PDB file of C-alpha atoms in Angstrom:
ATOM      1  CA  MET H   1      -5.921   0.964  27.944  1.00  0.00           C
ATOM      2  CA  PRO H   2      -5.474   1.220  24.204  1.00  0.00           C
ATOM      3  CA  ILE H   3      -5.999   4.666  22.750  1.00  0.00           C
ATOM      4  CA  GLU H   4      -8.931   4.573  20.347  1.00  0.00           C
ATOM      5  CA  MET H   5      -9.766   7.406  18.013  1.00  0.00           C
ATOM      6  CA  ILE H   6     -12.189   6.716  15.175  1.00  0.00           C
ATOM      7  CA  PRO H   7     -11.524   9.222  12.378  1.00  0.00           C
ATOM      8  CA  ARG H   8     -14.589  10.726  10.740  1.00  0.00           C
ATOM      9  CA  ARG H   9     -13.790   8.889   7.495  1.00  0.00           C
ATOM     10  CA  LEU H  10     -14.286   5.547   9.290  1.00  0.00           C
ATOM     11  CA  GLN H  11     -17.548   6.372  11.072  1.00  0.00           C
ATOM     12  CA  PRO H  12     -19.794   4.654   8.466  1.00  0.00           C
ATOM     13  CA  TYR H  13     -18.066   1.324   9.086  1.00  0.00           C
ATOM     14  CA  ARG H  14     -19.133   1.193  12.741  1.00  0.00           C
ATOM     15  CA  SER H  15     -22.635   0.126  11.747  1.00  0.00           C
ATOM     16  CA  LEU H  16     -21.613  -2.756   9.521  1.00  0.00           C
ATOM     17  CA  GLU H  17     -23.035  -6.211  10.070  1.00  0.00           C
ATOM     18  CA  SER H  18     -20.857  -8.086  12.564  1.00  0.00           C
ATOM     19  CA  ARG H  19     -19.878 -11.716  12.129  1.00  0.00           C
ATOM     20  CA  ASP H  20     -18.184 -13.334  15.131  1.00  0.00           C
ATOM     21  CA  GLY H  21     -17.303  -9.893  16.393  1.00  0.00           C
ATOM     22  CA  ILE H  22     -15.598  -8.886  13.130  1.00  0.00           C
ATOM     23  CA  LYS H  23     -17.111  -6.390  10.697  1.00  0.00           C
ATOM     24  CA  TYR H  24     -17.055  -6.843   6.958  1.00  0.00           C
ATOM     25  CA  ILE H  25     -18.022  -5.219   3.686  1.00  0.00           C
ATOM     26  CA  PRO H  26     -17.821  -7.767   0.863  1.00  0.00           C
ATOM     27  CA  ARG H  27     -15.687  -6.950  -2.167  1.00  0.00           C
ATOM     28  CA  ARG H  28     -14.450  -3.631  -0.780  1.00  0.00           C
ATOM     29  CA  PHE H  29     -11.063  -2.056  -0.187  1.00  0.00           C
ATOM     30  CA  HIS H  30     -10.105   0.483   2.421  1.00  0.00           C
ATOM     31  CA  TYR H  31      -7.233   2.757   1.318  1.00  0.00           C
ATOM     32  CA  ILE H  32      -4.837   4.840   3.425  1.00  0.00           C
ATOM     33  CA  SER H  33      -2.153   7.067   1.897  1.00  0.00           C
ATOM     34  CA  TYR H  34       1.248   8.133   3.212  1.00  0.00           C
ATOM     35  CA  ALA H  35      -0.197  11.580   3.904  1.00  0.00           C
ATOM     36  CA  GLN H  36      -3.015  10.123   6.005  1.00  0.00           C
ATOM     37  CA  LEU H  37      -0.559   7.871   7.854  1.00  0.00           C
ATOM     38  CA  VAL H  38       1.543  10.895   8.853  1.00  0.00           C
ATOM     39  CA  ARG H  39      -1.535  12.828  10.029  1.00  0.00           C
ATOM     40  CA  ASP H  40      -2.697   9.863  12.101  1.00  0.00           C
ATOM     41  CA  CYS H  41       0.786   9.431  13.612  1.00  0.00           C
ATOM     42  CA  HIS H  42       0.696  13.075  14.699  1.00  0.00           C
ATOM     43  CA  GLU H  43      -2.713  12.581  16.313  1.00  0.00           C
ATOM     44  CA  LEU H  44      -1.545   9.465  18.153  1.00  0.00           C
ATOM     45  CA  ALA H  45       1.646  11.187  19.341  1.00  0.00           C
ATOM     46  CA  ARG H  46      -0.356  13.864  21.148  1.00  0.00           C
ATOM     47  CA  ARG H  47      -2.169  11.229  23.208  1.00  0.00           C
ATOM     48  CA  LEU H  48       0.711   8.982  24.224  1.00  0.00           C
ATOM     49  CA  PRO H  49       2.222   9.022  27.733  1.00  0.00           C
ATOM     50  CA  PRO H  50       5.926   9.958  28.010  1.00  0.00           C
ATOM     51  CA  VAL H  51       8.111   7.991  25.604  1.00  0.00           C
ATOM     52  CA  ARG H  52      11.810   7.383  26.306  1.00  0.00           C
ATOM     53  CA  ALA H  53      12.668   5.672  23.017  1.00  0.00           C
ATOM     54  CA  ILE H  54      10.981   4.173  19.941  1.00  0.00           C
ATOM     55  CA  ALA H  55      11.741   1.090  17.858  1.00  0.00           C
ATOM     56  CA  GLY H  56      10.103   0.285  14.520  1.00  0.00           C
ATOM     57  CA  VAL H  57       9.182  -3.156  13.221  1.00  0.00           C
ATOM     58  CA  PRO H  58      10.809  -3.609   9.783  1.00  0.00           C
ATOM     59  CA  ARG H  59       9.839  -2.809   7.074  1.00  0.00           C
ATOM     60  CA  SER H  60       6.611  -0.877   7.180  1.00  0.00           C
ATOM     61  CA  GLY H  61       6.676  -0.223  10.923  1.00  0.00           C
ATOM     62  CA  LEU H  62       9.796   1.894  10.491  1.00  0.00           C
ATOM     63  CA  ILE H  63       7.736   4.586   8.734  1.00  0.00           C
ATOM     64  CA  PRO H  64       5.331   5.428  11.592  1.00  0.00           C
ATOM     65  CA  ALA H  65       8.091   4.841  14.146  1.00  0.00           C
ATOM     66  CA  SER H  66      10.208   7.546  12.493  1.00  0.00           C
ATOM     67  CA  VAL H  67       7.267   9.962  12.319  1.00  0.00           C
ATOM     68  CA  LEU H  68       6.423   9.407  15.997  1.00  0.00           C
ATOM     69  CA  ALA H  69      10.071   9.738  17.025  1.00  0.00           C
ATOM     70  CA  LEU H  70      10.379  13.088  15.239  1.00  0.00           C
ATOM     71  CA  GLU H  71       7.052  14.358  16.559  1.00  0.00           C
ATOM     72  CA  LEU H  72       7.964  13.407  20.155  1.00  0.00           C
ATOM     73  CA  ASN H  73      11.682  14.223  19.794  1.00  0.00           C
ATOM     74  CA  ALA H  74      12.400  10.719  21.076  1.00  0.00           C
ATOM     75  CA  PRO H  75      15.469   8.688  20.017  1.00  0.00           C
ATOM     76  CA  MET H  76      15.084   5.577  17.896  1.00  0.00           C
ATOM     77  CA  VAL H  77      16.622   2.262  18.899  1.00  0.00           C
ATOM     78  CA  SER H  78      16.824  -1.020  17.008  1.00  0.00           C
ATOM     79  CA  LEU H  79      14.719  -4.051  17.782  1.00  0.00           C
ATOM     80  CA  GLU H  80      17.961  -6.016  18.028  1.00  0.00           C
ATOM     81  CA  SER H  81      19.105  -3.893  20.958  1.00  0.00           C
ATOM     82  CA  LEU H  82      15.831  -4.591  22.768  1.00  0.00           C
ATOM     83  CA  CYS H  83      16.354  -8.318  22.268  1.00  0.00           C
ATOM     84  CA  GLU H  84      19.926  -8.303  23.583  1.00  0.00           C
ATOM     85  CA  THR H  85      19.461  -6.781  27.028  1.00  0.00           C
ATOM     86  CA  ALA H  86      16.859  -5.655  29.525  1.00  0.00           C
ATOM     87  CA  GLU H  87      18.520  -2.217  29.738  1.00  0.00           C
ATOM     88  CA  PRO H  88      19.611  -1.079  26.257  1.00  0.00           C
ATOM     89  CA  GLU H  89      21.621   2.089  25.815  1.00  0.00           C
ATOM     90  CA  ILE H  90      19.280   4.926  24.847  1.00  0.00           C
ATOM     91  CA  PRO H  91      20.963   7.603  22.689  1.00  0.00           C
ATOM     92  CA  LEU H  92      20.273  11.323  22.837  1.00  0.00           C
ATOM     93  CA  PRO H  93      17.475  12.381  20.456  1.00  0.00           C
ATOM     94  CA  ARG H  94      19.537  14.304  17.888  1.00  0.00           C
ATOM     95  CA  ARG H  95      23.305  13.977  17.292  1.00  0.00           C
ATOM     96  CA  GLY H  96      24.241  14.287  20.922  1.00  0.00           C
ATOM     97  CA  PHE H  97      21.954  17.253  21.632  1.00  0.00           C
ATOM     98  CA  GLY H  98      18.756  17.363  23.579  1.00  0.00           C
ATOM     99  CA  ARG H  99      17.726  15.827  26.893  1.00  0.00           C
ATOM    100  CA  ARG H 100      17.790  12.114  27.597  1.00  0.00           C
ATOM    101  CA  LEU H 101      14.559  11.093  29.324  1.00  0.00           C
ATOM    102  CA  GLN H 102      15.144   8.910  32.344  1.00  0.00           C
ATOM    103  CA  GLU H 103      11.471   8.058  32.662  1.00  0.00           C
ATOM    104  CA  GLY H 104       8.906   6.984  30.127  1.00  0.00           C
ATOM    105  CA  MET H 105       8.265   3.895  28.092  1.00  0.00           C
ATOM    106  CA  VAL H 106      10.145   2.258  25.277  1.00  0.00           C
ATOM    107  CA  LEU H 107       7.582   1.950  22.472  1.00  0.00           C
ATOM    108  CA  VAL H 108       7.704  -0.701  19.730  1.00  0.00           C
ATOM    109  CA  VAL H 109       5.742   0.521  16.693  1.00  0.00           C
ATOM    110  CA  ASP H 110       4.216  -1.238  13.703  1.00  0.00           C
ATOM    111  CA  ASP H 111       1.979   0.211  11.044  1.00  0.00           C
ATOM    112  CA  THR H 112      -0.845  -2.293  11.525  1.00  0.00           C
ATOM    113  CA  SER H 113      -1.921  -5.116  13.801  1.00  0.00           C
ATOM    114  CA  ALA H 114      -4.508  -7.758  12.980  1.00  0.00           C
ATOM    115  CA  SER H 115      -4.128 -11.287  14.321  1.00  0.00           C
ATOM    116  CA  GLY H 116      -1.395 -10.289  16.781  1.00  0.00           C
ATOM    117  CA  ARG H 117       1.016 -13.005  15.643  1.00  0.00           C
ATOM    118  CA  GLN H 118       3.792 -10.491  14.964  1.00  0.00           C
ATOM    119  CA  ILE H 119       3.404  -8.887  18.398  1.00  0.00           C
ATOM    120  CA  ASP H 120       3.292 -12.285  20.128  1.00  0.00           C
ATOM    121  CA  TYR H 121       6.506 -13.250  18.316  1.00  0.00           C
ATOM    122  CA  LEU H 122       8.230 -10.036  19.406  1.00  0.00           C
ATOM    123  CA  ARG H 123       7.144 -10.526  23.009  1.00  0.00           C
ATOM    124  CA  LYS H 124       9.099 -13.796  23.062  1.00  0.00           C
ATOM    125  CA  LEU H 125      12.246 -12.116  21.730  1.00  0.00           C
ATOM    126  CA  ILE H 126      12.350  -8.710  23.405  1.00  0.00           C
ATOM    127  CA  ARG H 127      14.021  -8.614  26.831  1.00  0.00           C
ATOM    128  CA  THR H 128      13.517  -4.915  27.520  1.00  0.00           C
ATOM    129  CA  PRO H 129      10.236  -3.851  29.187  1.00  0.00           C
ATOM    130  CA  VAL H 130       8.312  -2.230  26.326  1.00  0.00           C
ATOM    131  CA  LYS H 131       4.852  -1.183  25.219  1.00  0.00           C
ATOM    132  CA  TYR H 132       3.453  -1.887  21.754  1.00  0.00           C
ATOM    133  CA  ALA H 133       1.679   0.418  19.332  1.00  0.00           C
ATOM    134  CA  ALA H 134       0.171   0.158  15.873  1.00  0.00           C
ATOM    135  CA  ILE H 135      -1.332   3.017  13.944  1.00  0.00           C
ATOM    136  CA  TYR H 136      -4.170   0.860  12.635  1.00  0.00           C
ATOM    137  CA  VAL H 137      -5.719  -2.253  14.114  1.00  0.00           C
ATOM    138  CA  GLU H 138      -8.406  -4.481  12.672  1.00  0.00           C
ATOM    139  CA  ASP H 139     -11.706  -4.386  14.506  1.00  0.00           C
ATOM    140  CA  ARG H 140     -11.430  -7.671  16.384  1.00  0.00           C
ATOM    141  CA  PRO H 141     -12.579  -8.721  19.863  1.00  0.00           C
ATOM    142  CA  THR H 142      -8.978  -8.757  21.136  1.00  0.00           C
ATOM    143  CA  ILE H 143      -6.583  -5.888  20.440  1.00  0.00           C
ATOM    144  CA  CYS H 144      -2.982  -7.031  20.834  1.00  0.00           C
ATOM    145  CA  VAL H 145      -1.254  -3.659  21.223  1.00  0.00           C
ATOM    146  CA  ASP H 146      -1.251  -1.140  24.061  1.00  0.00           C
ATOM    147  CA  TYR H 147      -1.820   1.944  21.899  1.00  0.00           C
ATOM    148  CA  TYR H 148      -3.327   2.542  18.491  1.00  0.00           C
ATOM    149  CA  HIS H 149      -4.788   5.387  16.493  1.00  0.00           C
ATOM    150  CA  SER H 150      -7.892   3.775  14.997  1.00  0.00           C
ATOM    151  CA  LYS H 151      -9.681   0.609  14.107  1.00  0.00           C
ATOM    152  CA  VAL H 152     -10.151  -0.143  10.439  1.00  0.00           C
ATOM    153  CA  PRO H 153     -12.738  -2.428   8.863  1.00  0.00           C
ATOM    154  CA  ASP H 154     -11.643  -6.036   8.618  1.00  0.00           C
ATOM    155  CA  PHE H 155     -11.902  -6.341   4.870  1.00  0.00           C
ATOM    156  CA  ALA H 156      -9.130  -5.881   2.328  1.00  0.00           C
ATOM    157  CA  GLN H 157      -6.785  -3.082   3.384  1.00  0.00           C
ATOM    158  CA  PHE H 158      -4.815  -1.202   0.729  1.00  0.00           C
ATOM    159  CA  TYR H 159      -2.011   1.031   1.984  1.00  0.00           C
ATOM    160  CA  GLU H 160       0.151   3.268  -0.185  1.00  0.00           C
ATOM    161  CA  TRP H 161       3.335   2.064   1.501  1.00  0.00           C
ATOM    162  CA  THR H 162       2.518  -1.638   0.981  1.00  0.00           C
ATOM    163  CA  MET H 163       1.039  -1.300  -2.518  1.00  0.00           C
ATOM    164  CA  PHE H 164       1.938  -4.454  -4.504  1.00  0.00           C
ATOM    165  CA  HIS H 165       3.754  -5.945  -1.509  1.00  0.00           C
ATOM    166  CA  ASP H 166       1.036  -8.063   0.097  1.00  0.00           C
ATOM    167  CA  VAL H 167      -1.606 -10.697  -0.637  1.00  0.00           C
ATOM    168  CA  ASN H 168      -3.830  -8.072  -2.295  1.00  0.00           C
ATOM    169  CA  ASN H 169      -1.808  -8.796  -5.459  1.00  0.00           C
ATOM    170  CA  ARG H 170      -3.922 -11.926  -5.910  1.00  0.00           C
ATOM    171  CA  LEU H 171      -7.120  -9.849  -5.779  1.00  0.00           C
ATOM    172  CA  LEU H 172      -6.350  -7.151  -8.315  1.00  0.00           C
ATOM    173  CA  LEU H 173      -5.656  -6.258 -11.922  1.00  0.00           C
ATOM    174  CA  THR H 174      -3.288  -3.454 -12.765  1.00  0.00           C
ATOM    175  CA  ASP H 175      -2.426  -1.161 -15.617  1.00  0.00           C
ATOM    176  CA  LEU H 176       1.228  -1.278 -16.716  1.00  0.00           C
ATOM    177  CA  ASP H 177       2.448   2.107 -17.974  1.00  0.00           C
ATOM    178  CA  GLY H 178       2.102   4.730 -15.275  1.00  0.00           C
ATOM    179  CA  VAL H 179       1.865   2.066 -12.566  1.00  0.00           C
ATOM    180  CA  LEU H 180       4.668  -0.486 -12.852  1.00  0.00           C
ATOM    181  CA  CYS H 181       6.755   1.866 -15.005  1.00  0.00           C
ATOM    182  CA  ASP H 182       6.524   5.434 -16.263  1.00  0.00           C
ATOM    183  CA  ASP H 183       4.238   6.356 -19.151  1.00  0.00           C
ATOM    184  CA  TRP H 184       5.588   6.862 -22.665  1.00  0.00           C
ATOM    185  CA  HIS H 185       5.867  10.600 -23.324  1.00  0.00           C
ATOM    186  CA  GLY H 186       7.680  10.518 -26.647  1.00  0.00           C
ATOM    187  CA  GLY H 187       4.804  11.466 -28.915  1.00  0.00           C
ATOM    188  CA  ASN H 188       3.301   9.336 -31.675  1.00  0.00           C
ATOM    189  CA  GLU H 189       4.709   5.814 -31.307  1.00  0.00           C
ATOM    190  CA  GLU H 190       4.530   5.101 -35.046  1.00  0.00           C
ATOM    191  CA  GLU H 191       6.653   8.140 -35.821  1.00  0.00           C
ATOM    192  CA  HIS H 192       9.252   7.246 -33.172  1.00  0.00           C
ATOM    193  CA  LEU H 193       9.411   3.472 -33.436  1.00  0.00           C
ATOM    194  CA  GLU H 194      13.082   3.151 -32.515  1.00  0.00           C
ATOM    195  CA  ALA H 195      12.712   5.335 -29.431  1.00  0.00           C
ATOM    196  CA  TYR H 196       9.496   3.544 -28.459  1.00  0.00           C
ATOM    197  CA  HIS H 197      11.173   0.155 -28.787  1.00  0.00           C
ATOM    198  CA  ASP H 198      14.004   1.390 -26.553  1.00  0.00           C
ATOM    199  CA  PHE H 199      11.376   2.574 -24.044  1.00  0.00           C
ATOM    200  CA  LEU H 200       9.679  -0.840 -24.010  1.00  0.00           C
ATOM    201  CA  MET H 201      12.967  -2.593 -23.333  1.00  0.00           C
ATOM    202  CA  ASN H 202      14.671  -0.164 -20.965  1.00  0.00           C
ATOM    203  CA  VAL H 203      12.149   2.004 -19.117  1.00  0.00           C
ATOM    204  CA  PRO H 204      13.053   1.930 -15.387  1.00  0.00           C
ATOM    205  CA  PRO H 205      10.545   0.176 -13.137  1.00  0.00           C
ATOM    206  CA  ARG H 206       8.385   2.381 -10.960  1.00  0.00           C
ATOM    207  CA  ARG H 207       7.055  -0.346  -8.690  1.00  0.00           C
ATOM    208  CA  ILE H 208       8.262  -3.951  -8.449  1.00  0.00           C
ATOM    209  CA  PRO H 209       5.615  -6.176  -6.823  1.00  0.00           C
ATOM    210  CA  SER H 210       6.828  -8.522  -4.098  1.00  0.00           C
ATOM    211  CA  MET H 211       4.217 -11.170  -4.908  1.00  0.00           C
ATOM    212  CA  PRO H 212       2.740 -12.466  -8.190  1.00  0.00           C
ATOM    213  CA  LEU H 213       0.009 -10.323  -9.711  1.00  0.00           C
ATOM    214  CA  LYS H 214      -3.326 -11.766 -10.736  1.00  0.00           C
ATOM    215  CA  GLY H 215      -3.145  -9.906 -14.038  1.00  0.00           C
ATOM    216  CA  ILE H 216      -1.879  -6.934 -16.010  1.00  0.00           C
ATOM    217  CA  VAL H 217      -4.118  -5.139 -18.522  1.00  0.00           C
ATOM    218  CA  THR H 218      -2.288  -2.679 -20.755  1.00  0.00           C
ATOM    219  CA  ASN H 219      -3.021  -0.421 -23.703  1.00  0.00           C
ATOM    220  CA  ARG H 220       0.183  -1.561 -25.398  1.00  0.00           C
ATOM    221  CA  LEU H 221      -0.367  -3.349 -28.699  1.00  0.00           C
ATOM    222  CA  GLU H 222      -0.361  -7.136 -28.803  1.00  0.00           C
ATOM    223  CA  ARG H 223       2.522  -7.025 -31.280  1.00  0.00           C
ATOM    224  CA  HIS H 224       4.724  -5.690 -28.471  1.00  0.00           C
ATOM    225  CA  ARG H 225       4.094  -8.695 -26.200  1.00  0.00           C
ATOM    226  CA  PRO H 226       7.657 -10.115 -26.599  1.00  0.00           C
ATOM    227  CA  GLU H 227       9.333  -6.872 -25.475  1.00  0.00           C
ATOM    228  CA  THR H 228       6.803  -6.369 -22.674  1.00  0.00           C
ATOM    229  CA  GLU H 229       7.156  -9.890 -21.299  1.00  0.00           C
ATOM    230  CA  ALA H 230      10.949  -9.658 -21.549  1.00  0.00           C
ATOM    231  CA  TRP H 231      10.900  -6.436 -19.510  1.00  0.00           C
ATOM    232  CA  LEU H 232       8.626  -7.976 -16.869  1.00  0.00           C
ATOM    233  CA  ARG H 233      10.848 -11.064 -16.585  1.00  0.00           C
ATOM    234  CA  ARG H 234      14.010  -8.981 -16.311  1.00  0.00           C
ATOM    235  CA  HIS H 235      12.569  -7.089 -13.354  1.00  0.00           C
ATOM    236  CA  GLY H 236      11.167 -10.162 -11.652  1.00  0.00           C
ATOM    237  CA  ILE H 237       7.520  -9.140 -12.012  1.00  0.00           C
ATOM    238  CA  GLN H 238       5.377 -12.269 -11.926  1.00  0.00           C
ATOM    239  CA  PHE H 239       1.789 -12.425 -13.145  1.00  0.00           C
ATOM    240  CA  ASP H 240      -0.881 -14.916 -14.158  1.00  0.00           C
ATOM    241  CA  LYS H 241      -2.102 -13.137 -17.284  1.00  0.00           C
ATOM    242  CA  LEU H 242      -1.040 -10.237 -19.505  1.00  0.00           C
ATOM    243  CA  THR H 243      -3.878  -8.693 -21.559  1.00  0.00           C
ATOM    244  CA  MET H 244      -2.843  -6.321 -24.371  1.00  0.00           C
ATOM    245  CA  SER H 245      -4.627  -4.187 -26.944  1.00  0.00           C
ATOM    246  CA  PRO H 246      -5.758  -6.336 -29.914  1.00  0.00           C
ATOM    247  CA  HIS H 247      -5.617  -3.507 -32.465  1.00  0.00           C
ATOM    248  CA  PRO H 248      -3.131  -3.966 -35.350  1.00  0.00           C
ATOM    249  CA  THR H 249      -1.814  -0.389 -35.328  1.00  0.00           C
ATOM    250  CA  PHE H 250      -1.448   2.570 -32.995  1.00  0.00           C
ATOM    251  CA  ALA H 251      -3.836   4.564 -35.189  1.00  0.00           C
ATOM    252  CA  ALA H 252      -6.524   1.878 -34.960  1.00  0.00           C
ATOM    253  CA  ARG H 253      -6.106   1.712 -31.193  1.00  0.00           C
ATOM    254  CA  ASP H 254      -6.306   5.472 -30.779  1.00  0.00           C
ATOM    255  CA  GLN H 255      -9.340   5.695 -33.035  1.00  0.00           C
ATOM    256  CA  ALA H 256     -11.180   2.955 -31.128  1.00  0.00           C
ATOM    257  CA  ARG H 257     -10.625   4.661 -27.764  1.00  0.00           C
ATOM    258  CA  ASP H 258     -11.641   1.454 -26.027  1.00  0.00           C
ATOM    259  CA  SER H 259      -8.894   1.146 -23.429  1.00  0.00           C
ATOM    260  CA  ALA H 260     -11.161   1.711 -20.417  1.00  0.00           C
ATOM    261  CA  ALA H 261     -13.840  -0.569 -21.890  1.00  0.00           C
ATOM    262  CA  ARG H 262     -11.363  -3.420 -22.370  1.00  0.00           C
ATOM    263  CA  LYS H 263      -9.980  -2.999 -18.861  1.00  0.00           C
ATOM    264  CA  ALA H 264     -13.491  -2.941 -17.419  1.00  0.00           C
ATOM    265  CA  ALA H 265     -14.386  -6.123 -19.322  1.00  0.00           C
ATOM    266  CA  ALA H 266     -11.323  -7.948 -17.968  1.00  0.00           C
ATOM    267  CA  TYR H 267     -12.156  -6.753 -14.445  1.00  0.00           C
ATOM    268  CA  GLN H 268     -15.813  -7.722 -14.712  1.00  0.00           C
ATOM    269  CA  ALA H 269     -15.030 -11.172 -16.112  1.00  0.00           C
ATOM    270  CA  ASP H 270     -13.376 -12.373 -12.890  1.00  0.00           C
ATOM    271  CA  THR H 271     -15.620 -12.190  -9.830  1.00  0.00           C
ATOM    272  CA  SER H 272     -12.710 -13.012  -7.493  1.00  0.00           C
ATOM    273  CA  LEU H 273     -11.085  -9.649  -8.240  1.00  0.00           C
ATOM    274  CA  ARG H 274     -11.584  -6.808  -5.774  1.00  0.00           C
ATOM    275  CA  LEU H 275      -9.592  -3.939  -7.263  1.00  0.00           C
ATOM    276  CA  PHE H 276      -8.276  -2.443 -10.495  1.00  0.00           C
ATOM    277  CA  VAL H 277      -5.226  -0.158 -10.338  1.00  0.00           C
ATOM    278  CA  GLU H 278      -5.291   2.402 -13.167  1.00  0.00           C
ATOM    279  CA  SER H 279      -2.775   5.147 -13.923  1.00  0.00           C
ATOM    280  CA  ASP H 280      -5.154   7.560 -15.668  1.00  0.00           C
ATOM    281  CA  ASP H 281      -7.892   9.184 -13.605  1.00  0.00           C
ATOM    282  CA  GLU H 282     -10.424   9.490 -16.435  1.00  0.00           C
ATOM    283  CA  GLN H 283     -10.008   5.828 -17.320  1.00  0.00           C
ATOM    284  CA  ALA H 284     -10.231   4.900 -13.642  1.00  0.00           C
ATOM    285  CA  GLN H 285     -13.594   6.655 -13.382  1.00  0.00           C
ATOM    286  CA  GLU H 286     -14.836   4.971 -16.564  1.00  0.00           C
ATOM    287  CA  ILE H 287     -13.784   1.514 -15.348  1.00  0.00           C
ATOM    288  CA  ALA H 288     -15.548   2.137 -12.031  1.00  0.00           C
ATOM    289  CA  ARG H 289     -18.681   3.375 -13.829  1.00  0.00           C
ATOM    290  CA  ARG H 290     -18.798   0.337 -16.107  1.00  0.00           C
ATOM    291  CA  THR H 291     -18.163  -2.269 -13.404  1.00  0.00           C
ATOM    292  CA  GLY H 292     -19.550  -0.717 -10.238  1.00  0.00           C
ATOM    293  CA  ARG H 293     -16.436  -2.034  -8.485  1.00  0.00           C
ATOM    294  CA  PRO H 294     -13.518  -0.337  -6.681  1.00  0.00           C
ATOM    295  CA  VAL H 295     -10.808   1.231  -8.853  1.00  0.00           C
ATOM    296  CA  PHE H 296      -7.635   2.863  -7.578  1.00  0.00           C
ATOM    297  CA  SER H 297      -6.497   5.928  -9.504  1.00  0.00           C
ATOM    298  CA  VAL H 298      -2.726   6.466  -9.345  1.00  0.00           C
ATOM    299  CA  ALA H 299      -3.226   9.987 -10.703  1.00  0.00           C
ATOM    300  CA  ARG H 300      -5.419  11.050  -7.774  1.00  0.00           C
ATOM    301  CA  ASN H 301      -3.780   8.641  -5.292  1.00  0.00           C
ATOM    302  CA  GLY H 302      -7.125   7.325  -4.147  1.00  0.00           C
ATOM    303  CA  LEU H 303     -10.138   5.169  -4.839  1.00  0.00           C
ATOM    304  CA  VAL H 304     -12.840   6.274  -7.271  1.00  0.00           C
TER     305      VAL H 304
END
């Protein structure tokens, strides 16, 4: 039987309206951080039967697999080894030390499971007798894994470890500085134009999205569009629309103090959008207040 533990933070979702056995909240995101993932892995580990070895499903499944392996002091094996033979060689847990378990299951771990297509695909490839686990599963009539920590609502999921690497990119707007790259910390831009120009052209990326973004809304001045677009192209960051501050000077922009208002207006104008990602917590709260819609604050690492 799958292990089911509904964390307290998910209790409100159990009473949602059900459609075809699947529960929804329209236009909502559910967010889970790295820290929460680790805590939930520890909880799941305490309820698993004996485990002889663990394999993670690349890429994101390797994270919970590693946490579970450390918590259980179980060795990790590759998926490839499970596909090659029915009896793969199981290493000792830590550099030749420790005790090799002769009994217990080989556990294949992913971070999430929804439709079950990934698990069904692995079942066709893996020759070793294994059990399957996911930390989070969508609340569907059929659960495709043997063990899981908790069910999550079947509306848009937003995980820290997959941020900007899934289809949610088509449902969100994002800030630029402090999200896709570091913020400028060089003081007044007008007084340090050469250094600021170098920043615009050469600041290292902080996050490189794997899929095209719906839009970027930045407080950078419109006059810096060429440098900004050149930087985005150089790092392979694709987007539908780049919205910049219309003010002619830095002083005019700073005096207007309308960054959050402009971001909220862009967010509100497109009803297909479900999330705004903002670097500054105060602006995140203001955008949420103005729109009544979900906003992710990078500063607090959570939704506001």
